mmCIF file of C-alpha atoms and ligand atoms in Angstrom:
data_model
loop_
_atom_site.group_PDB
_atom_site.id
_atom_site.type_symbol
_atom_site.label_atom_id
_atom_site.label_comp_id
_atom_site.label_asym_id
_atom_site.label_seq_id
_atom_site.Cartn_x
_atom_site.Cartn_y
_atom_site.Cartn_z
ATOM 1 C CA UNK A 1 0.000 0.000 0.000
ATOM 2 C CA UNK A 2 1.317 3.020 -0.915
ATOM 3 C CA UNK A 3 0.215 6.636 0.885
ATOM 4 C CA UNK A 4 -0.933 9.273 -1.610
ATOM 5 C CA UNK A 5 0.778 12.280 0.408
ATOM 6 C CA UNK A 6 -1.187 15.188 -0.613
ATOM 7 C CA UNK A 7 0.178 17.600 1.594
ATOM 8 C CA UNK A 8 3.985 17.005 0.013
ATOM 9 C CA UNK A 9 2.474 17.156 -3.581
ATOM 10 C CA UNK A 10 0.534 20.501 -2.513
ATOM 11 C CA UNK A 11 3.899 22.211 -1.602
ATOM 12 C CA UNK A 12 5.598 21.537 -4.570
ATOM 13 C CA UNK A 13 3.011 22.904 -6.500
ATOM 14 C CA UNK A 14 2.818 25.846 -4.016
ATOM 15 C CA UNK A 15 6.525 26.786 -4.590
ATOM 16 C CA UNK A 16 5.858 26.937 -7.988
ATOM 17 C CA UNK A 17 2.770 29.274 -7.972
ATOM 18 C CA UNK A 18 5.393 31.275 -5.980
ATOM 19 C CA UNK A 19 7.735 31.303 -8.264
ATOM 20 C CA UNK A 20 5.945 32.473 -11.135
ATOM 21 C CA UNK A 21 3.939 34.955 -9.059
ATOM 22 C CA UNK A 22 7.317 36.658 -8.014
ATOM 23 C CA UNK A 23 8.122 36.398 -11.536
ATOM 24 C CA UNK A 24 5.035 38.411 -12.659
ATOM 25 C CA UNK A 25 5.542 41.165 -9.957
ATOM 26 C CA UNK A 26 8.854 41.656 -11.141
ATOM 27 C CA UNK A 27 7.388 42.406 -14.392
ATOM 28 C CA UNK A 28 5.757 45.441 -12.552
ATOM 29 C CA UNK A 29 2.589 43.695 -12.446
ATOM 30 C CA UNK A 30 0.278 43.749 -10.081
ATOM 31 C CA UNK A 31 0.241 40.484 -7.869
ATOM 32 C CA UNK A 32 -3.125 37.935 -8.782
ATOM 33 C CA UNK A 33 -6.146 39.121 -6.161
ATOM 34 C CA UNK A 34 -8.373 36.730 -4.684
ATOM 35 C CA UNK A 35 -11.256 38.025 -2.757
ATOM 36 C CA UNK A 36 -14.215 35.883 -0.627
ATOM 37 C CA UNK A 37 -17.360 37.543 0.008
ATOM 38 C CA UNK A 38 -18.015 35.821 3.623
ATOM 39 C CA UNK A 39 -21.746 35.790 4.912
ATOM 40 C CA UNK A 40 -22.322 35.424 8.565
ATOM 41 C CA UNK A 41 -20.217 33.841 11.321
ATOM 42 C CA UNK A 42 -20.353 30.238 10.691
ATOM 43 C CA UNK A 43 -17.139 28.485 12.445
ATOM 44 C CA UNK A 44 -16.287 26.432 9.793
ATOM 45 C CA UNK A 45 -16.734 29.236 6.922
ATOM 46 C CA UNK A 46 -14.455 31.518 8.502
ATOM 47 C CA UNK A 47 -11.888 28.876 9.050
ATOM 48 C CA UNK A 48 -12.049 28.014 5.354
ATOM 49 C CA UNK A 49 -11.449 31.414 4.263
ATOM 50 C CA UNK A 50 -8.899 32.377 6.771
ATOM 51 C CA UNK A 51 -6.962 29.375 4.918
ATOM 52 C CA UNK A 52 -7.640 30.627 1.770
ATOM 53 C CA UNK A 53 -6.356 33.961 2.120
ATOM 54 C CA UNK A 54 -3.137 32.708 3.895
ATOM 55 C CA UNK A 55 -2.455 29.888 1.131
ATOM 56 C CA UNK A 56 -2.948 33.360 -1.133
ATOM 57 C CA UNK A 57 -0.734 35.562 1.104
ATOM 58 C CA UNK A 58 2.035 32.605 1.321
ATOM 59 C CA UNK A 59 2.182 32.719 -2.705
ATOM 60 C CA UNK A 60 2.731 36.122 -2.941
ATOM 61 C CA UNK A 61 -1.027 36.717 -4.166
ATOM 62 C CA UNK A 62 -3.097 39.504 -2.821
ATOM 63 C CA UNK A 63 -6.329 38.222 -0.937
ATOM 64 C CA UNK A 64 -9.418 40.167 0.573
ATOM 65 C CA UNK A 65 -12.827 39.336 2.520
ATOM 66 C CA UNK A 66 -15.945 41.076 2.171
ATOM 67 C CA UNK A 67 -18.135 40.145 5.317
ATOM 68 C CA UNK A 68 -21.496 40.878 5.598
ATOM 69 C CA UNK A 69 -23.811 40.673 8.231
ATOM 70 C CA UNK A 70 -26.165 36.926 8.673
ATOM 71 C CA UNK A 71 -29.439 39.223 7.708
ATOM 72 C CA UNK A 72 -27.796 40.766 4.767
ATOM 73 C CA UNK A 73 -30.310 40.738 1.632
ATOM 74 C CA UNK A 74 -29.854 38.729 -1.156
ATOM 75 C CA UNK A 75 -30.216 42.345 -2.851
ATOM 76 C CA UNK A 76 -27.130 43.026 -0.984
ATOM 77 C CA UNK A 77 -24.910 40.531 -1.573
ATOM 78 C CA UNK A 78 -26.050 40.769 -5.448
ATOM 79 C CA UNK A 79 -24.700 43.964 -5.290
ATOM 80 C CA UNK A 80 -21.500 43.133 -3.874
ATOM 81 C CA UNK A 81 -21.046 40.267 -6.316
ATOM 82 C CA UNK A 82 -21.819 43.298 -9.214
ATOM 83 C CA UNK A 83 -18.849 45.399 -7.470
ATOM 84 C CA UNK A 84 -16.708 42.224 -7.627
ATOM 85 C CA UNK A 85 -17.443 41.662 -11.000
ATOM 86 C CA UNK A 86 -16.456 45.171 -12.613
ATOM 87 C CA UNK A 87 -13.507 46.047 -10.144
ATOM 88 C CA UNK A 88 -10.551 45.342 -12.381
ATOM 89 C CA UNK A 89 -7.707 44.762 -9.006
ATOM 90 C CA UNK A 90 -9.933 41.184 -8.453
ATOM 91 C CA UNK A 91 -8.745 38.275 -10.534
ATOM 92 C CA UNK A 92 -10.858 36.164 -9.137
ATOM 93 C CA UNK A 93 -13.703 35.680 -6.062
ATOM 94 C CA UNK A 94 -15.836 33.467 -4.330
ATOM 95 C CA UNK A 95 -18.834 33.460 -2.202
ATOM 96 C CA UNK A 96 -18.234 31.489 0.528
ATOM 97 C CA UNK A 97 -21.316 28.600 1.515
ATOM 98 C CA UNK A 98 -23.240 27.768 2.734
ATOM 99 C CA UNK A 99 -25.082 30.720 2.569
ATOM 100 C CA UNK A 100 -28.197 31.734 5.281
ATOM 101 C CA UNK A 101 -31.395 30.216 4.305
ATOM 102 C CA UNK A 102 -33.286 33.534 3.065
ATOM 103 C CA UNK A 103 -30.864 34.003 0.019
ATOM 104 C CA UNK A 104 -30.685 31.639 -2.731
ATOM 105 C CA UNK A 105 -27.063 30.255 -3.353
ATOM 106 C CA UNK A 106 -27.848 29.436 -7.550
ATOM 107 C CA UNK A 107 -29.096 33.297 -8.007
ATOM 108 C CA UNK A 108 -25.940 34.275 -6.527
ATOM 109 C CA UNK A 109 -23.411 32.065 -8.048
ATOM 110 C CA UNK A 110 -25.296 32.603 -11.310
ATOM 111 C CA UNK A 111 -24.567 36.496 -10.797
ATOM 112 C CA UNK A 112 -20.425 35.936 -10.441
ATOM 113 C CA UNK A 113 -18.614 36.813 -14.263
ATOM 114 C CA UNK A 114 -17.836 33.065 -15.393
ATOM 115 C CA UNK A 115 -13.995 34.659 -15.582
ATOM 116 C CA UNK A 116 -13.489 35.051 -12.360
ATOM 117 C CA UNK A 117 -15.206 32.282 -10.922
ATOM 118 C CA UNK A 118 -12.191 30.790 -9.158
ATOM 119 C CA UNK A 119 -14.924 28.042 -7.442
ATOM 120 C CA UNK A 120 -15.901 26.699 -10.840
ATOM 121 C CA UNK A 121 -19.507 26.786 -9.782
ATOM 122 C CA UNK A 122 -21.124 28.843 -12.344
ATOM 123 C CA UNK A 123 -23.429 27.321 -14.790
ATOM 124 C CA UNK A 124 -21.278 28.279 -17.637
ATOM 125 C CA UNK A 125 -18.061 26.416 -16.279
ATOM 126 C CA UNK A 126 -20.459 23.411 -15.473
ATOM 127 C CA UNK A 127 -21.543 23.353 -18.341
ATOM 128 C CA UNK A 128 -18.000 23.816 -20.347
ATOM 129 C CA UNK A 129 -16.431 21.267 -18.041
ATOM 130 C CA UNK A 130 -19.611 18.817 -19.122
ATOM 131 C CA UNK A 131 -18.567 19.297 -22.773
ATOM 132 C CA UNK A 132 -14.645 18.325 -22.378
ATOM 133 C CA UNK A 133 -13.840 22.260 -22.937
ATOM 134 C CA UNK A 134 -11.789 24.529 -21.167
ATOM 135 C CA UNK A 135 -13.009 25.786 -17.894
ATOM 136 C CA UNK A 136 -11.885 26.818 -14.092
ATOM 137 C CA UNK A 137 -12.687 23.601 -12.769
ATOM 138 C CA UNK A 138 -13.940 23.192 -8.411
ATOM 139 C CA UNK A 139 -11.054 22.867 -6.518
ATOM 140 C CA UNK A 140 -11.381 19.393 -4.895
ATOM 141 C CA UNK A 141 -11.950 17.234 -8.101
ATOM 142 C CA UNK A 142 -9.417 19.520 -9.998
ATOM 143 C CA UNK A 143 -7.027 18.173 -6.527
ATOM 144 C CA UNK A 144 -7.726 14.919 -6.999
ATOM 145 C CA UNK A 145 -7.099 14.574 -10.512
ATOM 146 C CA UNK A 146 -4.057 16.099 -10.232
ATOM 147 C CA UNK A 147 -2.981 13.710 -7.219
ATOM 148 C CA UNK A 148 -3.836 10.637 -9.954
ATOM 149 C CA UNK A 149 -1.378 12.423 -12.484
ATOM 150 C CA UNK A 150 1.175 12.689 -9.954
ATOM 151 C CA UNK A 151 1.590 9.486 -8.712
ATOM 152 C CA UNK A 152 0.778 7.702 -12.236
ATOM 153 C CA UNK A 153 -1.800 6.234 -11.109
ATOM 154 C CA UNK A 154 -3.230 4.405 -14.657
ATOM 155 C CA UNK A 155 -6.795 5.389 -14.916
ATOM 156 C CA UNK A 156 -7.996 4.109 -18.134
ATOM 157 C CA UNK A 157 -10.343 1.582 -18.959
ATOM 158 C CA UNK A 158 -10.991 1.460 -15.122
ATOM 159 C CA UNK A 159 -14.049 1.297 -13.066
ATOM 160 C CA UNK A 160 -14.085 4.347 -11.292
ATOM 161 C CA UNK A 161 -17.239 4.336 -8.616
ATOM 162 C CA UNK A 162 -17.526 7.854 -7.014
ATOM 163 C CA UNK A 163 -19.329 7.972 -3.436
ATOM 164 C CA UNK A 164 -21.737 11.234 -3.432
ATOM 165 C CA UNK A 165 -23.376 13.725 -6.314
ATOM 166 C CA UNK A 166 -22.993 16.977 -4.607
ATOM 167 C CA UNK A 167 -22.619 20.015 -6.896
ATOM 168 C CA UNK A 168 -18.998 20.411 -5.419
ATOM 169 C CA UNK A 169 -17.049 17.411 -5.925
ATOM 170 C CA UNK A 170 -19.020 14.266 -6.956
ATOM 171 C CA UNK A 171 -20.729 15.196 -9.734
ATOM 172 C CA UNK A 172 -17.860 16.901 -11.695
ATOM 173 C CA UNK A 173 -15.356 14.444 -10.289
ATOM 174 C CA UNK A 174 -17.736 11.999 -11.820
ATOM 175 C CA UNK A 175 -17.383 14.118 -15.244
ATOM 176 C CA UNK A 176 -13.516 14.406 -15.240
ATOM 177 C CA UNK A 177 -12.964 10.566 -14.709
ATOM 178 C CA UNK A 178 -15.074 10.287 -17.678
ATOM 179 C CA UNK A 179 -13.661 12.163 -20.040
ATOM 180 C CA UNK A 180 -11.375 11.463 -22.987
ATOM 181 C CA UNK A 181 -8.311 12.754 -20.774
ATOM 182 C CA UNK A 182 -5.545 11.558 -18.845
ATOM 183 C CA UNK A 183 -6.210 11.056 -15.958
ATOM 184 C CA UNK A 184 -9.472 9.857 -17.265
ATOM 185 C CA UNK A 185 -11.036 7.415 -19.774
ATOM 186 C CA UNK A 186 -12.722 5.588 -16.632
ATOM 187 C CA UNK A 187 -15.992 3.803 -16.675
ATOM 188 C CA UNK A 188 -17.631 5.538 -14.276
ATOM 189 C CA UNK A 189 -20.694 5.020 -11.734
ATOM 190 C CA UNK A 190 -22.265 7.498 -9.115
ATOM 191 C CA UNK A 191 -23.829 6.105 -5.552
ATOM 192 C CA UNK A 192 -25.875 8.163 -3.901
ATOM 193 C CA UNK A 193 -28.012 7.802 -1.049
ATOM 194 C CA UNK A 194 -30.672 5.854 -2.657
ATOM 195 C CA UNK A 195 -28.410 3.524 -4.207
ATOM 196 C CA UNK A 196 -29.103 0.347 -3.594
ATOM 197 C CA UNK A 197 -26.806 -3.072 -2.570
ATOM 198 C CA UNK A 198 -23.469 -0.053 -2.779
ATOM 199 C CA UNK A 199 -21.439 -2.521 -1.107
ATOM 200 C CA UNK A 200 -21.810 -4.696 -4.357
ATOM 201 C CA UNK A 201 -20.803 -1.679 -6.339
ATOM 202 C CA UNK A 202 -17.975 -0.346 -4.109
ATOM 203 C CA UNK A 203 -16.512 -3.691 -4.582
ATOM 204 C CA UNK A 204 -16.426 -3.805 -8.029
ATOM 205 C CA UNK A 205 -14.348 -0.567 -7.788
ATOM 206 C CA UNK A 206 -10.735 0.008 -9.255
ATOM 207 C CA UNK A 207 -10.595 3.509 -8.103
ATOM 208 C CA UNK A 208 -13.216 4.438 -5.002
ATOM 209 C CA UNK A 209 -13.326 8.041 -4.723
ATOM 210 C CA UNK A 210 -15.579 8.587 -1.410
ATOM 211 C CA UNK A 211 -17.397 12.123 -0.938
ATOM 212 C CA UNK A 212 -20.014 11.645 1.045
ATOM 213 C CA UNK A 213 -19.562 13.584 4.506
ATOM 214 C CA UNK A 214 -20.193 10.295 6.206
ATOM 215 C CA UNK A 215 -17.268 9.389 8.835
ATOM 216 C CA UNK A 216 -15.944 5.575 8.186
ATOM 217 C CA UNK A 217 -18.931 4.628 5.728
ATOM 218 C CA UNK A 218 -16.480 2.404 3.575
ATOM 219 C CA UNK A 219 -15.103 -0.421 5.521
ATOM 220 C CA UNK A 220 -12.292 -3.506 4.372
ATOM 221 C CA UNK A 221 -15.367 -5.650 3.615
ATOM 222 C CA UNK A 222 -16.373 -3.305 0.929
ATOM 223 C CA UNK A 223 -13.725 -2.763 -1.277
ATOM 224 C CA UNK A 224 -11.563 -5.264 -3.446
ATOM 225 C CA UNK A 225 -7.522 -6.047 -3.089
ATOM 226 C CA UNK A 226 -6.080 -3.488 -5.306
ATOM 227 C CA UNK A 227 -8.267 -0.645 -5.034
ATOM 228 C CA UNK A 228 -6.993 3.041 -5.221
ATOM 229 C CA UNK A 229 -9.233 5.091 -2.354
ATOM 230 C CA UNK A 230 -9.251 8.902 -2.429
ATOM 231 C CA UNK A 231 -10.850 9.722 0.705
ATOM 232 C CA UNK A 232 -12.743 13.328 0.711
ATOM 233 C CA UNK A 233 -14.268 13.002 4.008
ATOM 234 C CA UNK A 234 -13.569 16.002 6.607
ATOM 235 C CA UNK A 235 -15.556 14.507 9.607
ATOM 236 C CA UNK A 236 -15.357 15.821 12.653
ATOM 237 C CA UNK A 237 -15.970 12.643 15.271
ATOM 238 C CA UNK A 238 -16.278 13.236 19.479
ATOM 239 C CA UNK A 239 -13.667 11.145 21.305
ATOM 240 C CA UNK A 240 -11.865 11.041 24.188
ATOM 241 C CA UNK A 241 -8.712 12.976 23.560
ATOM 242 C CA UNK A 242 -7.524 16.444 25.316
ATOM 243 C CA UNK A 243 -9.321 18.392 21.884
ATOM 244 C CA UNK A 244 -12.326 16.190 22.482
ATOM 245 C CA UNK A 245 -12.493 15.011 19.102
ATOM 246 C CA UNK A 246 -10.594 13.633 16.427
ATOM 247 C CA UNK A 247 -10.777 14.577 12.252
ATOM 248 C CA UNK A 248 -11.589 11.241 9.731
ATOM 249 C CA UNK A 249 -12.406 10.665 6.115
ATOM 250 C CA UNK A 250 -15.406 8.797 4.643
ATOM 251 C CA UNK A 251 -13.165 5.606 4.917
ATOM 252 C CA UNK A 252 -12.179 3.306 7.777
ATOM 253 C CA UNK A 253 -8.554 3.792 6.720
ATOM 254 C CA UNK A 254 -7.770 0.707 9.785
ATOM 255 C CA UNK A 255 -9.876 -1.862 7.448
ATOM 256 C CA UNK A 256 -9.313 -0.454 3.813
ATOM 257 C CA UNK A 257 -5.830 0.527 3.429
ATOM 258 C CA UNK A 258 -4.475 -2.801 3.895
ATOM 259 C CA UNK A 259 -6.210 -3.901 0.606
ATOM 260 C CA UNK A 260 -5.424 -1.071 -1.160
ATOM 261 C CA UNK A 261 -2.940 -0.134 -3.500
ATOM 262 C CA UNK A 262 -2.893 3.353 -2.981
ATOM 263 C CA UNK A 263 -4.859 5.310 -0.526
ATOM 264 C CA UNK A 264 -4.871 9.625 0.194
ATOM 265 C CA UNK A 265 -5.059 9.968 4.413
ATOM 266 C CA UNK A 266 -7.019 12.244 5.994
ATOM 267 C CA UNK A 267 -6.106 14.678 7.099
ATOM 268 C CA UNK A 268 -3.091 15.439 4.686
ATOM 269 C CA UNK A 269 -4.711 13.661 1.441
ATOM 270 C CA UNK A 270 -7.245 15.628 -0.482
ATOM 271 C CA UNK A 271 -7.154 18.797 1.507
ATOM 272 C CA UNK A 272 -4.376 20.690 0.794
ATOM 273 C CA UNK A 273 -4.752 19.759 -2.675
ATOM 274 C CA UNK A 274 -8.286 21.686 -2.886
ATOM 275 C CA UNK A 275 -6.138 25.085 -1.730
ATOM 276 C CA UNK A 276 -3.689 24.386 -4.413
ATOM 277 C CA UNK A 277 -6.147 23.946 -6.930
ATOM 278 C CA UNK A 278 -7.833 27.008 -5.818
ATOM 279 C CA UNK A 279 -4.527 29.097 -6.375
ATOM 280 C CA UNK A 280 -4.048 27.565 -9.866
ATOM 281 C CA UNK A 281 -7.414 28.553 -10.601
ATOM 282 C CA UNK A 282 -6.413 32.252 -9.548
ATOM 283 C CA UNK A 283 -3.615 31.932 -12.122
ATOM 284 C CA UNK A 284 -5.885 30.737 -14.628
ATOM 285 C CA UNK A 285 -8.362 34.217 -13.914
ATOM 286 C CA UNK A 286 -5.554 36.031 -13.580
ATOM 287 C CA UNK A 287 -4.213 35.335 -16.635
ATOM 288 C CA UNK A 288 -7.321 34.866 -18.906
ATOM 289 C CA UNK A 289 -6.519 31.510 -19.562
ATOM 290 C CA UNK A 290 -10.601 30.643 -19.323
ATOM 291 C CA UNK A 291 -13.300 33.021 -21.596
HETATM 292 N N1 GUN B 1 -18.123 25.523 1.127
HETATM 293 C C1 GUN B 1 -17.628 24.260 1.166
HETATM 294 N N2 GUN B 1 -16.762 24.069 0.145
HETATM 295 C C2 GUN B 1 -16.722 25.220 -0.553
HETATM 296 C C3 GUN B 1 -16.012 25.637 -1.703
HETATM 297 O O1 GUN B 1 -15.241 24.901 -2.322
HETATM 298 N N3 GUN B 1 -16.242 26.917 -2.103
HETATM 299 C C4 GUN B 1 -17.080 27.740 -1.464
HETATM 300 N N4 GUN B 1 -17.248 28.973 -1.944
HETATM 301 N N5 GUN B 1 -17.768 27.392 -0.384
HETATM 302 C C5 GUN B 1 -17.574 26.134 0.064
#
């Protein structure tokens, strides 16, 4: 079994965005600007964008956050997306989610200029993504595909089953592993939760990509010798540690890594590839790279 070290790969790549973003403001121009538009005071959403911006500040980009209040209008944060969207200094934004329940998150991502949409959400990179052409791709599945191309992992002609549909990663993860590319060329099939007999399908799996927000859902018994597991799972589980709890993937990595091949831990897998793949994406705004 081999570990899929994400968090060495992500470096690498890191010290390169740095080295061709100090190249570019030695050219006298300005750095690449992210900025998040940040609704509210969820915990988790302000962790995730105070890693953002200091992935962005570590790179040499420029980042900023727009906050706005919980009982902001969807008017409002319209508004702000509009400002975004015309000021020439951002490259690129995002609108951090989830967002409250009054505004709707599709009117709003709908509303950011496809060019700078550094999550790959809007309908037009969906829908150029769906049709093989070139696009700013969501972070995580753009990670993960570039963790297969890294460690050579062959891909096609292989039965790739992908746990989870969401919007964010299973769905176009499902679309990339599809796709006349390599890494790619995979026959692929989506579970979801009203898939029936999964454990049937998970063991038919060469490549098990799991991305359903459930902690230890795949177990040994459900996966064949051989398999290659990327685990997207961020679950937070209670234990009985000084913190109180401890972080785990949507695999049992005790009972599935000794049949696998290769296998991305959490934490240290996935994760810091989705940053990465955030700051490429920046580049790719930055530059105009994606119409
Ligand atoms: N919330 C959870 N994941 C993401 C993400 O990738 N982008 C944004 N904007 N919000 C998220």
């Amino acid at each position: 079994m081999e570990l899929i070290d994400g968090k060495k790969v992500a470096e690498e790549i890191k010290k390169e965005i740095a080295r061709q973003t100090a190249e570019i403001i030695d050219s006298e121009k300005p750095a690449p600007h992210l900025a998040a538009i940040l609704v509210g005071n969820d915990p988790a959403s302000e962790s995730y964008v105070a890693s953002k911006e200091k992935a962005c500040r570590a790179v040499g980009f420029t980042s900023s956050v727009y906050r706005l209040p919980e009982n902001v209008t969807e008017q409002q944060l319209l508004e702000t997306v509009d400002f975004l969207n015309n000021d020439d200094e951002v490259h690129g934004f995002l609108v951090q989610l989830p967002l409250p329940p009054h505004i709707d998150p599709n009117r709003v991502i709908e509303r950011i200029n496809p060019a700078k949409d550094v999550d790959g959400f809007h309908p037009v990179n969906v829908g150029r993504l769906a049709l093989g052409l070139p696009s700013l791709v969501p972070a995580t599945p753009a990670g993960i595909m570039l963790l297969l191309e890294k460690y050579g992992i062959e891909t096609e002609g292989k039965h790739c089953v992908v746990l989870g549909r969401s919007n964010i990663v299973g769905a176009p993860v499902s679309v990339l592993m599809s796709r006349k590319a390599n890494p790619g060329n995979c026959t692929v099939t989506i579970c979801h939760s009203k898939t029936e007999n999964i454990a049937e399908i998970t063991r038919q799996a060469d490549i098990l990509i799991a991305a359903i927000g459930q902690p230890e859902f795949v177990t040994g018994d459900m996966v064949k010798n051989g398999v290659v597991v990327i685990d997207v799972g961020i679950n937070r589980v209670e234990d009985s540690s000084e913190k109180g709890y401890r972080m785990t993937g949507d695999v049992d990595f005790k009972t599935v890594s000794p049949k696998a091949s290769y296998i991305t831990p959490v934490p240290g897998g996935v994760g810091p590839m989705t940053i990465v793949s955030l700051l490429l994406n920046i580049l790719k705004a930055y530059r105009g790279e994606v119409k």
